[in-house]
JSON list of C-alpha atoms in Angstrom, two decimals:
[
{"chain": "L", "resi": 1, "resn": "UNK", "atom": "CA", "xyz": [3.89, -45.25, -54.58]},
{"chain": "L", "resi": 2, "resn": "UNK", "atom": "CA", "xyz": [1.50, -45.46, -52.29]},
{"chain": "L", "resi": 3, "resn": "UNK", "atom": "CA", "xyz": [-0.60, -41.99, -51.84]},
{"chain": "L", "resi": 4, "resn": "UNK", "atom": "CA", "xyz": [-1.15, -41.02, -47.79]},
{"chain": "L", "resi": 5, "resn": "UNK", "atom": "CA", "xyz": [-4.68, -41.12, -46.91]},
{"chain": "L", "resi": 6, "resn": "UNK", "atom": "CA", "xyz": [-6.91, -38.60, -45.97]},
{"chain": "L", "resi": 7, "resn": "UNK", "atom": "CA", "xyz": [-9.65, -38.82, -43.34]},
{"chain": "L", "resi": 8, "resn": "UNK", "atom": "CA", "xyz": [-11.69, -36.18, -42.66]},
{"chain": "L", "resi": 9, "resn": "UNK", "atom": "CA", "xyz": [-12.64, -35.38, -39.18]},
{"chain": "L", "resi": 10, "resn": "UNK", "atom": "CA", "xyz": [-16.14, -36.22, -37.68]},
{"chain": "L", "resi": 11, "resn": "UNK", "atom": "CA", "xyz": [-18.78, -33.90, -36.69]},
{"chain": "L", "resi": 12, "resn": "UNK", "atom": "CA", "xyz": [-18.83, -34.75, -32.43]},
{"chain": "L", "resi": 13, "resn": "UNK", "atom": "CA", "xyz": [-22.85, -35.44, -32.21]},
{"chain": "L", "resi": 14, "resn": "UNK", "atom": "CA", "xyz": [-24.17, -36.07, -28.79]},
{"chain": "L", "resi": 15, "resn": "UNK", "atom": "CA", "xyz": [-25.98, -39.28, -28.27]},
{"chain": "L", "resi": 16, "resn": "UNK", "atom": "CA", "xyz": [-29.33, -39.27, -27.38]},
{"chain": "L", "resi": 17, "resn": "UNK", "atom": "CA", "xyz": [-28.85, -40.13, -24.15]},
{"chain": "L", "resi": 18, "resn": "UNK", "atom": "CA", "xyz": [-26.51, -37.51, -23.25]},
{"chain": "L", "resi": 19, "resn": "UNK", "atom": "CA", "xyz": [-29.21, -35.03, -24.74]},
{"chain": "L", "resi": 20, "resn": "UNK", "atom": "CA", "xyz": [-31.55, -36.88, -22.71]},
{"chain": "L", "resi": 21, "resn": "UNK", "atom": "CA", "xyz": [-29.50, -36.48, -19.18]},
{"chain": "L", "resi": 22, "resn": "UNK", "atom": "CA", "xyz": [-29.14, -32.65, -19.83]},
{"chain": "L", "resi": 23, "resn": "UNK", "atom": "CA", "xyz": [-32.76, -32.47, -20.87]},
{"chain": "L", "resi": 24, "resn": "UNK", "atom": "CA", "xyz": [-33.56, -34.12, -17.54]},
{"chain": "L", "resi": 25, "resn": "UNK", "atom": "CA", "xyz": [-31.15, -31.83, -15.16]},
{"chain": "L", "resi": 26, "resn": "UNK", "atom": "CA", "xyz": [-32.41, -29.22, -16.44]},
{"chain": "L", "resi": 27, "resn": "UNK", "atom": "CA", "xyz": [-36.11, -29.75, -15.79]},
{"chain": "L", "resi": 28, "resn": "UNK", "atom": "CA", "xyz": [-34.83, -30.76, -12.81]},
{"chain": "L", "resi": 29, "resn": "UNK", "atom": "CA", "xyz": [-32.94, -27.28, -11.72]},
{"chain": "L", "resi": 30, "resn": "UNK", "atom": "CA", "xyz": [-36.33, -25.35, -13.34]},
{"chain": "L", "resi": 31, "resn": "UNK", "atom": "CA", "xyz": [-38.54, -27.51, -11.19]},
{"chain": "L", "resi": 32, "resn": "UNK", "atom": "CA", "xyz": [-36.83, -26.42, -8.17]},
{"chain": "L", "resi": 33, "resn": "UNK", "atom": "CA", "xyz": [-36.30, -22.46, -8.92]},
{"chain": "L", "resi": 34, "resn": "UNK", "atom": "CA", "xyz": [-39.94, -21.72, -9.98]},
{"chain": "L", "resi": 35, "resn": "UNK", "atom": "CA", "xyz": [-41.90, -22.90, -7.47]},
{"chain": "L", "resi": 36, "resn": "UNK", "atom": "CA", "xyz": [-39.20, -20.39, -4.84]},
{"chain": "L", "resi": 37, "resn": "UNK", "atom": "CA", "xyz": [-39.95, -17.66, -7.75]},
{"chain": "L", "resi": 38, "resn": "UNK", "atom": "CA", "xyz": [-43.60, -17.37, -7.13]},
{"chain": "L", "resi": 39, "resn": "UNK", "atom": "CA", "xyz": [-44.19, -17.81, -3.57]},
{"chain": "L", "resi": 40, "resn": "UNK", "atom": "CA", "xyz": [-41.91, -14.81, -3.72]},
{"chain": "L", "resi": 41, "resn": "UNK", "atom": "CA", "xyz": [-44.56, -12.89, -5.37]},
{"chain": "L", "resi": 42, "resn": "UNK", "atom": "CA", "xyz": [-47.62, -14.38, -3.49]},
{"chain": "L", "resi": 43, "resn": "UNK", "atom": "CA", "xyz": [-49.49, -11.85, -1.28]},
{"chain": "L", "resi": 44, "resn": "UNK", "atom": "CA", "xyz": [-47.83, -13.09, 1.74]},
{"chain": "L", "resi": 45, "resn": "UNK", "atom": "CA", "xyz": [-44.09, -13.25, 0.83]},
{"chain": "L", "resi": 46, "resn": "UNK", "atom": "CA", "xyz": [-41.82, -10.27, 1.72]},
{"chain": "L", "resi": 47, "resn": "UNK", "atom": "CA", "xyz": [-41.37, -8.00, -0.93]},
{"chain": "L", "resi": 48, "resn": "UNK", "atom": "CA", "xyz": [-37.48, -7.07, -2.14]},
{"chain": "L", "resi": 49, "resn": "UNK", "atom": "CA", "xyz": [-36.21, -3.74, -0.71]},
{"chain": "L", "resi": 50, "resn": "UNK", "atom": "CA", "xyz": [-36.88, -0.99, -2.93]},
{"chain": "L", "resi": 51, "resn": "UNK", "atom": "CA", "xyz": [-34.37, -0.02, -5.73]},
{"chain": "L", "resi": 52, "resn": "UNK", "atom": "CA", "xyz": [-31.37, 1.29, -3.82]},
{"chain": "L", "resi": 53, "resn": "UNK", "atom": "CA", "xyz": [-32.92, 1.24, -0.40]},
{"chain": "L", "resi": 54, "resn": "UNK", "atom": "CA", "xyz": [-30.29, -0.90, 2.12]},
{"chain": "L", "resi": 55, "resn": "UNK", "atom": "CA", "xyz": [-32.32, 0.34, 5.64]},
{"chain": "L", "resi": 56, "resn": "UNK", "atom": "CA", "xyz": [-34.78, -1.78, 6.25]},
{"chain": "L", "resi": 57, "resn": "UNK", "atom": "CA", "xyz": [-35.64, 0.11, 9.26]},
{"chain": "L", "resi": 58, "resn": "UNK", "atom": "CA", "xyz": [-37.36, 2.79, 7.22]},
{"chain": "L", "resi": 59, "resn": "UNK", "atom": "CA", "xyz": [-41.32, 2.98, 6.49]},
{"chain": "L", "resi": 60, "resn": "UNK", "atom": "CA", "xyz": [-42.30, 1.30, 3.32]},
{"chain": "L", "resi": 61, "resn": "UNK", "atom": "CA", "xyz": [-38.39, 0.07, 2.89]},
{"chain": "L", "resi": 62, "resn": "UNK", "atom": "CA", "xyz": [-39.87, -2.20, 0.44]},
{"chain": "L", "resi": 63, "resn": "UNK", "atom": "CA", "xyz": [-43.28, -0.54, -0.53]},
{"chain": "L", "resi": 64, "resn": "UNK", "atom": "CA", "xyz": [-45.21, -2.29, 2.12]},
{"chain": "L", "resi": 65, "resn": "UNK", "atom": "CA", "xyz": [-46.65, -0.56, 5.59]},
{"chain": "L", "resi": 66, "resn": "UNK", "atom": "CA", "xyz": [-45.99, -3.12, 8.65]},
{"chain": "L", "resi": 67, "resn": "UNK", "atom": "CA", "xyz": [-47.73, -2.72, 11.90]},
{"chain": "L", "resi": 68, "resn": "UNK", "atom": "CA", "xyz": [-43.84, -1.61, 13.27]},
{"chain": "L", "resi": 69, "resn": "UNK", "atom": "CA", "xyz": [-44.16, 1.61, 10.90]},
{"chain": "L", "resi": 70, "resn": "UNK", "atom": "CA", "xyz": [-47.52, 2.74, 12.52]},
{"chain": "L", "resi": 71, "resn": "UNK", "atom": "CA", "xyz": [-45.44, 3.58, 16.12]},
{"chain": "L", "resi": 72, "resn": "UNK", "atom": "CA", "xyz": [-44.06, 6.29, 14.39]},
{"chain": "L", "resi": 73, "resn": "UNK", "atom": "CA", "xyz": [-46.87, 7.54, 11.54]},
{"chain": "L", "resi": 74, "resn": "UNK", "atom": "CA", "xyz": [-48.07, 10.66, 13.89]},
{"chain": "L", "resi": 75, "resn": "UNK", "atom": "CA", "xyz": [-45.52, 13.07, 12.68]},
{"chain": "L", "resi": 76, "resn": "UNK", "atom": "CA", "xyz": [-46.52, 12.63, 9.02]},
{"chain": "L", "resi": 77, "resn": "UNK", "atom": "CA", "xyz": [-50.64, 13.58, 9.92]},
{"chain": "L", "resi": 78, "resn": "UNK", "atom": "CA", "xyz": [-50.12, 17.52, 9.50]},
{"chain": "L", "resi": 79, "resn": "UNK", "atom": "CA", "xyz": [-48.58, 17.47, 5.89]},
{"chain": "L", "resi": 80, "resn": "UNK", "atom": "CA", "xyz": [-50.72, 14.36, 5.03]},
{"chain": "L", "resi": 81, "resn": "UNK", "atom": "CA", "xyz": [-54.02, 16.07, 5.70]},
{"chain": "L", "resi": 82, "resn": "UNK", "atom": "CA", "xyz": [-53.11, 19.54, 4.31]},
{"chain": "L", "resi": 83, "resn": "UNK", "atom": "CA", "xyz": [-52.23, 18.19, 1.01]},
{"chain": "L", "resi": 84, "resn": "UNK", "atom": "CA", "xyz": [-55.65, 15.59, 1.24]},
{"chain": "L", "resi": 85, "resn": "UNK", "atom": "CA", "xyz": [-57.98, 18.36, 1.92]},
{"chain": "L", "resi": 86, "resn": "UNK", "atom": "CA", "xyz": [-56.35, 20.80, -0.66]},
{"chain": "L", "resi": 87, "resn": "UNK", "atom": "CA", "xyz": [-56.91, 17.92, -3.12]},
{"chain": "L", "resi": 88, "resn": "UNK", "atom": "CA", "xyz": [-60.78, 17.35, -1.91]},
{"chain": "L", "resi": 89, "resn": "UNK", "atom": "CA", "xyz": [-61.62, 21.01, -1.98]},
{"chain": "L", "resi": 90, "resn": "UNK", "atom": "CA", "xyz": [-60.47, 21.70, -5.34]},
{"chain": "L", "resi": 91, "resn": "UNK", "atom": "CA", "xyz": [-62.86, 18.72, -6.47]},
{"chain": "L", "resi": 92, "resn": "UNK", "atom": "CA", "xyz": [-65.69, 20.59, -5.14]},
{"chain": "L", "resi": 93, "resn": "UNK", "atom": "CA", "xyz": [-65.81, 23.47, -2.71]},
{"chain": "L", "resi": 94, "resn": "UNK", "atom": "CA", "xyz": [-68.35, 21.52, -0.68]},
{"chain": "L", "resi": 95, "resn": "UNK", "atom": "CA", "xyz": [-66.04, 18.09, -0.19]},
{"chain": "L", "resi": 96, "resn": "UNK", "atom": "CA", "xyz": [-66.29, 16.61, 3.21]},
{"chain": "L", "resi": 97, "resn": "UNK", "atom": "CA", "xyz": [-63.77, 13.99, 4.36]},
{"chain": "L", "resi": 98, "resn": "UNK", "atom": "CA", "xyz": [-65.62, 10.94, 4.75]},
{"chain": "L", "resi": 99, "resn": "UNK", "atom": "CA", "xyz": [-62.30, 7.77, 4.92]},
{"chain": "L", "resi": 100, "resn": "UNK", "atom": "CA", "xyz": [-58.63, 8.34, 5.23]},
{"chain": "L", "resi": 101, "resn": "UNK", "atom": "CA", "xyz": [-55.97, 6.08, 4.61]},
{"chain": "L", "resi": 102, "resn": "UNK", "atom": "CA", "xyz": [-52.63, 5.56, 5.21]},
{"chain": "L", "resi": 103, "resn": "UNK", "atom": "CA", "xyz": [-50.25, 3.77, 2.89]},
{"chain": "L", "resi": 104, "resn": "UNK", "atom": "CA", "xyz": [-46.51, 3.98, 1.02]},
{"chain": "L", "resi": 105, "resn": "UNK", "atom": "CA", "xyz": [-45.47, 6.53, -1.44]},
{"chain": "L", "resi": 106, "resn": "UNK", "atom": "CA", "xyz": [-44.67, 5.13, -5.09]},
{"chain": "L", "resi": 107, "resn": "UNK", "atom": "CA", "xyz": [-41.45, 3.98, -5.11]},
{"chain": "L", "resi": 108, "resn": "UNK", "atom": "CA", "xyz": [-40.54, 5.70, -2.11]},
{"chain": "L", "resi": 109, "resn": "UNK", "atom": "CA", "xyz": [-39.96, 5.33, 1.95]},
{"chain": "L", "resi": 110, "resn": "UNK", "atom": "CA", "xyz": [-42.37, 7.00, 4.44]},
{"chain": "L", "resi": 111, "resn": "UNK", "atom": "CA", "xyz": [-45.73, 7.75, 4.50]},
{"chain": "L", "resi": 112, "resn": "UNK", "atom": "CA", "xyz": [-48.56, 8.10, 2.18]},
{"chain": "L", "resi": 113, "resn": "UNK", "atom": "CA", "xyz": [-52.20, 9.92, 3.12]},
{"chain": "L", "resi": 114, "resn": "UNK", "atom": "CA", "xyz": [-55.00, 9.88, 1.02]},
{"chain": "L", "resi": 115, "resn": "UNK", "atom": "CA", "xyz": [-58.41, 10.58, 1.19]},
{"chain": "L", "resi": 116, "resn": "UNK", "atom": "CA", "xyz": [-62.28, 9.91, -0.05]},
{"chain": "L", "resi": 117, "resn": "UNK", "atom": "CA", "xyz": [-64.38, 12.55, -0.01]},
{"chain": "L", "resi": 118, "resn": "UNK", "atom": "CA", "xyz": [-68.50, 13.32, -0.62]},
{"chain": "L", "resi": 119, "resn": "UNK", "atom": "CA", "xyz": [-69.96, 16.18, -2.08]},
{"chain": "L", "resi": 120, "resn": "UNK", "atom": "CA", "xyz": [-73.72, 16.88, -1.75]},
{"chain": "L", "resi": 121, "resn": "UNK", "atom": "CA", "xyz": [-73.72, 19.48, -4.73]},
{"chain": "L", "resi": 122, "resn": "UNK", "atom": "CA", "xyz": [-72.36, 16.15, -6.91]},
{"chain": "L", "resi": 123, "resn": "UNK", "atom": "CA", "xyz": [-73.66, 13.56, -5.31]},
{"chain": "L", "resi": 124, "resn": "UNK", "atom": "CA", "xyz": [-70.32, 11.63, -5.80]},
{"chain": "L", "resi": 125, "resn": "UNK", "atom": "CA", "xyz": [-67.54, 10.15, -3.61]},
{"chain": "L", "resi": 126, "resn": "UNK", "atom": "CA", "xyz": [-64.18, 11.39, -5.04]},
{"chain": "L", "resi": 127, "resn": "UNK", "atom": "CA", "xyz": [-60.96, 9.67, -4.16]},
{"chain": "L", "resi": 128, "resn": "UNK", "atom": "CA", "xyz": [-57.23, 11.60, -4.17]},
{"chain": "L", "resi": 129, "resn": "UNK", "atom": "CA", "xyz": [-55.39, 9.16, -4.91]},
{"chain": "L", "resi": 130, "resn": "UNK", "atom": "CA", "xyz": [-57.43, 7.79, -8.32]},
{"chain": "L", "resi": 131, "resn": "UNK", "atom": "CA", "xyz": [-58.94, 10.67, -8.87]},
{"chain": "L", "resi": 132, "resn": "UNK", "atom": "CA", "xyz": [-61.93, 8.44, -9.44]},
{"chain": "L", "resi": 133, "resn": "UNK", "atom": "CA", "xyz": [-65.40, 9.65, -9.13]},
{"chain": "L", "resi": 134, "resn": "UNK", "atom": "CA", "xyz": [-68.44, 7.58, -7.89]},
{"chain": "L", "resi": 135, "resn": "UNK", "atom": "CA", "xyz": [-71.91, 8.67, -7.67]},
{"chain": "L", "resi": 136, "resn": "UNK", "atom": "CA", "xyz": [-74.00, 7.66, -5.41]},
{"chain": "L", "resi": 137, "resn": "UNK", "atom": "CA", "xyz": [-77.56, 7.27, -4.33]},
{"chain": "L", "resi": 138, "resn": "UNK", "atom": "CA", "xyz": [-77.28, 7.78, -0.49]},
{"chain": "L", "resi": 139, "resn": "UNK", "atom": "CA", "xyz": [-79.00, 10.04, 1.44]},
{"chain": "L", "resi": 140, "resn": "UNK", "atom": "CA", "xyz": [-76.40, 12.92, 2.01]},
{"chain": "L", "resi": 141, "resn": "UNK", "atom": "CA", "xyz": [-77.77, 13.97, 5.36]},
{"chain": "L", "resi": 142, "resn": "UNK", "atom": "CA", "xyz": [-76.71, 9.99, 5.54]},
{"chain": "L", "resi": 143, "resn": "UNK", "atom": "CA", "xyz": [-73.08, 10.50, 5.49]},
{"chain": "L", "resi": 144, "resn": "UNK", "atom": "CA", "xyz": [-70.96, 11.29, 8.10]},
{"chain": "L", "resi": 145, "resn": "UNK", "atom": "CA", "xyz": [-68.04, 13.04, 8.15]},
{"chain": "L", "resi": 146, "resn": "UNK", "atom": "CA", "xyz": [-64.55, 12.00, 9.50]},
{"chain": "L", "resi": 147, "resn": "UNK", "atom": "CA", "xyz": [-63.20, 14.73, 11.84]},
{"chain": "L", "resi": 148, "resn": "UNK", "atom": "CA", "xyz": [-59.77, 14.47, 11.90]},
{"chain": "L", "resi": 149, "resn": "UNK", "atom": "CA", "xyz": [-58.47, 17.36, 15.10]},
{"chain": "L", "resi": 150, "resn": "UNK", "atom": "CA", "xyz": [-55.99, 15.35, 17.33]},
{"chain": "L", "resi": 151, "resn": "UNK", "atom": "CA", "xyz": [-56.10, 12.24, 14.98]},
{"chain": "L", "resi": 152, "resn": "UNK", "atom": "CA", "xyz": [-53.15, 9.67, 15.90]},
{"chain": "L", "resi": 153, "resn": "UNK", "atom": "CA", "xyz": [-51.83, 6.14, 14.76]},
{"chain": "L", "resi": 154, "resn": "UNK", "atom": "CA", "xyz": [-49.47, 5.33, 18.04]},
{"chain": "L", "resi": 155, "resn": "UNK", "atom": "CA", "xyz": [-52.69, 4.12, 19.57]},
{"chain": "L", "resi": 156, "resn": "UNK", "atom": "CA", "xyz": [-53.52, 1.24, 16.47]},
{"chain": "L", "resi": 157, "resn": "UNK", "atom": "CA", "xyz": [-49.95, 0.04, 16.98]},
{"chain": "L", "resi": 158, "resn": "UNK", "atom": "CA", "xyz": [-50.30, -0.46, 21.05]},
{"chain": "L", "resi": 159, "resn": "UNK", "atom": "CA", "xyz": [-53.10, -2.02, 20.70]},
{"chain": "L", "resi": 160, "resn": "UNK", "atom": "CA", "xyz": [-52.10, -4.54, 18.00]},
{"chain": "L", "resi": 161, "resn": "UNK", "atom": "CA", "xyz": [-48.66, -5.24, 19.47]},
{"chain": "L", "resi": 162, "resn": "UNK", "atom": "CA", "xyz": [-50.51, -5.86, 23.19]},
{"chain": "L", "resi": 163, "resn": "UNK", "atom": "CA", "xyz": [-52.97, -8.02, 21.41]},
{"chain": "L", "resi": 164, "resn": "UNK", "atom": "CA", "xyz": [-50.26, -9.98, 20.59]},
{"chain": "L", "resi": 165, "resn": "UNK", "atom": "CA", "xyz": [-49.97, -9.12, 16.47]},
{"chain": "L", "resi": 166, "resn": "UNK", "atom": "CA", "xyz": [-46.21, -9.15, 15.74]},
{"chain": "L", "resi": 167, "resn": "UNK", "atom": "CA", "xyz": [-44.94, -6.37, 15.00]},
{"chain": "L", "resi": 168, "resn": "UNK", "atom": "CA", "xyz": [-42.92, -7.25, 11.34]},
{"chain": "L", "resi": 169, "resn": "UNK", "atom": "CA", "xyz": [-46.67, -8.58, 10.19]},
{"chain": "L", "resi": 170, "resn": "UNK", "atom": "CA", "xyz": [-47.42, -7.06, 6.86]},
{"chain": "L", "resi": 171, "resn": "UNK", "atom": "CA", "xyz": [-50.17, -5.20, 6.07]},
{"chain": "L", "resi": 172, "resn": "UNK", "atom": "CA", "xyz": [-52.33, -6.17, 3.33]},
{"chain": "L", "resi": 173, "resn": "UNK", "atom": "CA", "xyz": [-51.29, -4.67, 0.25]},
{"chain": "L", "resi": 174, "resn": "UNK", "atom": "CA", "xyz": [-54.25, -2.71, -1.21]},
{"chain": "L", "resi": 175, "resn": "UNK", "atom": "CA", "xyz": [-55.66, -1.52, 2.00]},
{"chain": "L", "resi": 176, "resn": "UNK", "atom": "CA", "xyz": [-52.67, -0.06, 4.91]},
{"chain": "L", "resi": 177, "resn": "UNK", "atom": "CA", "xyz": [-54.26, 1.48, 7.90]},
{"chain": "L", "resi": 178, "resn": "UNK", "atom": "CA", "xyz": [-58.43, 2.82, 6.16]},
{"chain": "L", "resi": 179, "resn": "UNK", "atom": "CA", "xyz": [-60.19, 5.32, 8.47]},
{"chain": "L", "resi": 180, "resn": "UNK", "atom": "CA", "xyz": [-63.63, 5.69, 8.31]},
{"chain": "L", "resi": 181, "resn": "UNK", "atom": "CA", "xyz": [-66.44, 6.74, 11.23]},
{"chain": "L", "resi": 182, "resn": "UNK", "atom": "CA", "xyz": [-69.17, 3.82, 11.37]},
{"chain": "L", "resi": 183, "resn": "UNK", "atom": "CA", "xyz": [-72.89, 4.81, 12.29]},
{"chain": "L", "resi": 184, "resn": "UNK", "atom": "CA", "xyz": [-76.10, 3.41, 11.78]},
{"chain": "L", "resi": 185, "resn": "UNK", "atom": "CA", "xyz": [-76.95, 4.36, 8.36]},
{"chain": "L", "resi": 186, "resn": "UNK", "atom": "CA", "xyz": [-73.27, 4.00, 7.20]},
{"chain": "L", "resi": 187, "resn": "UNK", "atom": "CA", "xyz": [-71.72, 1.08, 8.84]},
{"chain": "L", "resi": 188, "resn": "UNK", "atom": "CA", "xyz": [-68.03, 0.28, 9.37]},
{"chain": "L", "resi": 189, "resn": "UNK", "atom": "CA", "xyz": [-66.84, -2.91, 11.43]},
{"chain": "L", "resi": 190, "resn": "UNK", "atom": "CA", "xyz": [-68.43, -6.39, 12.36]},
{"chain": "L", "resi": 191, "resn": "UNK", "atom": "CA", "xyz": [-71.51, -6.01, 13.53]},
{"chain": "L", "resi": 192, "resn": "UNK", "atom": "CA", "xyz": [-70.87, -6.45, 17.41]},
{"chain": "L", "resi": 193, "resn": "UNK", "atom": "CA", "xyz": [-68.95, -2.93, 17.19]},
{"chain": "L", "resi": 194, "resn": "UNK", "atom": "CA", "xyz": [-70.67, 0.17, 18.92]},
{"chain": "L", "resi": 195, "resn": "UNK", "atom": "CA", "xyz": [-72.24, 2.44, 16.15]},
{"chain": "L", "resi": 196, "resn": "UNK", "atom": "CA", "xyz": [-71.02, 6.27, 16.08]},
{"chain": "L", "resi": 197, "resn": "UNK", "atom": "CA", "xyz": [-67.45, 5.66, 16.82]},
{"chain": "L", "resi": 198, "resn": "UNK", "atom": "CA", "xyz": [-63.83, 5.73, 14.18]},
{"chain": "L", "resi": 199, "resn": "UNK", "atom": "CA", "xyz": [-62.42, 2.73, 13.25]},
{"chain": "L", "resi": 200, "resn": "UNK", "atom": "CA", "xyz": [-58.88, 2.31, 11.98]},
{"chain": "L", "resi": 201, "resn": "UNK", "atom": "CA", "xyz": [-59.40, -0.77, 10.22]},
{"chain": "L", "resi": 202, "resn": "UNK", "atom": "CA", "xyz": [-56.01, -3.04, 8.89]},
{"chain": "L", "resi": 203, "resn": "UNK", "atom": "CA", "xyz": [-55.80, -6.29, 6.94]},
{"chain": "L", "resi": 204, "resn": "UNK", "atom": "CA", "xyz": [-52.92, -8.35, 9.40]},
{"chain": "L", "resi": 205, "resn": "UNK", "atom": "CA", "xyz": [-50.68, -10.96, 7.28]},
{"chain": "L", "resi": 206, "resn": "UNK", "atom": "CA", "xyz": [-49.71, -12.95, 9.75]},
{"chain": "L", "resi": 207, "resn": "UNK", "atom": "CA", "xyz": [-48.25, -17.42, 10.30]},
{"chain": "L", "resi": 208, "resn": "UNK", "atom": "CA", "xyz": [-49.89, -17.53, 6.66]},
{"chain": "L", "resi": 209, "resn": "UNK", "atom": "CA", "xyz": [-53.20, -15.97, 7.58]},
{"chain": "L", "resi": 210, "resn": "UNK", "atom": "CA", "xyz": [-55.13, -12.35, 7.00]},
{"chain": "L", "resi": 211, "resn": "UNK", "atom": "CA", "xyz": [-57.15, -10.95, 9.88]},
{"chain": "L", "resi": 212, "resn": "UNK", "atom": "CA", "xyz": [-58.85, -7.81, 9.83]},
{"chain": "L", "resi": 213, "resn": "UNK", "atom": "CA", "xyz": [-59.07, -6.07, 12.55]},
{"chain": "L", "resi": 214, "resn": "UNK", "atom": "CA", "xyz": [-60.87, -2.46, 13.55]},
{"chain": "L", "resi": 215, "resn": "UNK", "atom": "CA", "xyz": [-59.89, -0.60, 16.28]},
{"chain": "L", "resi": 216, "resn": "UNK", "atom": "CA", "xyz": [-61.63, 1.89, 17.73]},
{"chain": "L", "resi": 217, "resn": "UNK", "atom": "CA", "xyz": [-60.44, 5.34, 18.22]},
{"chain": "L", "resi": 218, "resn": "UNK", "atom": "CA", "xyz": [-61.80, 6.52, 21.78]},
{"chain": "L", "resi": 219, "resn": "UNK", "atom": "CA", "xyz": [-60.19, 3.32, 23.99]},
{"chain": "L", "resi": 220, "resn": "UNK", "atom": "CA", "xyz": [-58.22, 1.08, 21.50]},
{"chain": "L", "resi": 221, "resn": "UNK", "atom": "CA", "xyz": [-60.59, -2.06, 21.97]},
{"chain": "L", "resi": 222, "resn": "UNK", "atom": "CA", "xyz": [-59.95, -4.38, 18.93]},
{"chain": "L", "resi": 223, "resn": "UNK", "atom": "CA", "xyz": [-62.31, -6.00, 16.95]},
{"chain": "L", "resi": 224, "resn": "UNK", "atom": "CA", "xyz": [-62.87, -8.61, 14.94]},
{"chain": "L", "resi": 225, "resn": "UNK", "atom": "CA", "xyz": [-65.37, -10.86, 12.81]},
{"chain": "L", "resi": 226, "resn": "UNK", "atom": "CA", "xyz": [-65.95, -14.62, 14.39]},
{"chain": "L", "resi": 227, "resn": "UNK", "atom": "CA", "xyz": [-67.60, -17.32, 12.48]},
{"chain": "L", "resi": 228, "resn": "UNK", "atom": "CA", "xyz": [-70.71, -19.09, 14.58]}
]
């Protein structure tokens, strides 16, 4: 009697070049994802709405001031100062303002003020939103301070929009709209700008560039550094 035979089954294993192929697409598909992944986060791509934020009409939508959001900045000045100066005064009693600027709240849509501020008694520049301190070896009679009474922003977005800045450009990242006054012992602006005048100074992302520009507070005039 002859006994049935028994095979037993084979393990599949993939040939080498089927391992190869798959190796291959998939270098391929990584090759074409990553490159997309970081020019995403590169200093000039748009940033992803923030967490649950679907208006992209809003200030800081995605963490990131445009010049846009500066045509309607003026109603936040009020609050924004009263909380900076409460901050600088309870540094030191003797804090004057000396820069402003204007950014985005953590996380958050709207506006953001904060402030640097000198005190002669310290000797120190204190900022409100590090709460770093700096000391310095300027002259204090040296250092002016910023008034801020009938301080607006409309006028900065004008006057980038008719200088033909687009209005969706980005600002840069680390800096949003800094105010400081510019004279001759503490300079603020390219040289060719008049002394003893504000600046509201921006970094501009725009067609793949960053321009700063300052504009002056009393008529708007724009201005710029300009190689030789």
């Amino acid at each position: 009697m002859t006994l049935p035979s028994f095979h037993r089954p084979r393990a599949y294993r993939p040939s080498w070049s089927r391992l190869s192929l798959r190796l291959l697409i998939l270098t391929a598909i990584l090759a074409l994802l990553l490159p997309g992944l970081a020019v995403a986060q590169e200093e000039g791509g748009t940033p992803p709405p923030l967490a649950g934020e679907s208006d992209t009409g809003l200030p800081c939508f995605d963490g990131r001031l445009r010049i846009r959001d500066l045509e309607n900045a003026d109603p936040s000045i009020p609050e924004g100062l009263a909380r900076v100066y409460g901050v600088g005064t309870a540094w030191e009693e003797d804090a004057k303002l000396f820069a402003l600027r204007l950014g985005c709240p953590l996380l958050e849509t709207g506006y953001q003020w904060e402030g640097t501020f000198f005190s002669k008694s310290a000797q120190a520049f204190f900022s409100t939103d590090t709460n770093e301190i700096r000391a310095t070896n300027d002259d204090p009679n040296s250092i002016p301070t910023l008034g801020t009474e009938g301080m607006q922003v409309l006028f900065v977005y004008r006057s980038l929009v008719r200088a033909g800045f687009e209005e969706d450009s980005l600002l840069g990242a680390g800096g949003g709209v800094t105010i400081r006054p510019s004279t001759d012992a503490q300079p603020f602006g390219p040289p060719a700008s008049p002394k003893d005048e504000v600046y509201f100074h921006v970094s501009i992302q725009q067609r793949g560039e960053v321009v700063d520009v300052w504009v002056a507070s009393q008529d708007g005039t724009i201005y710029q550094y300009y190689s030789d």
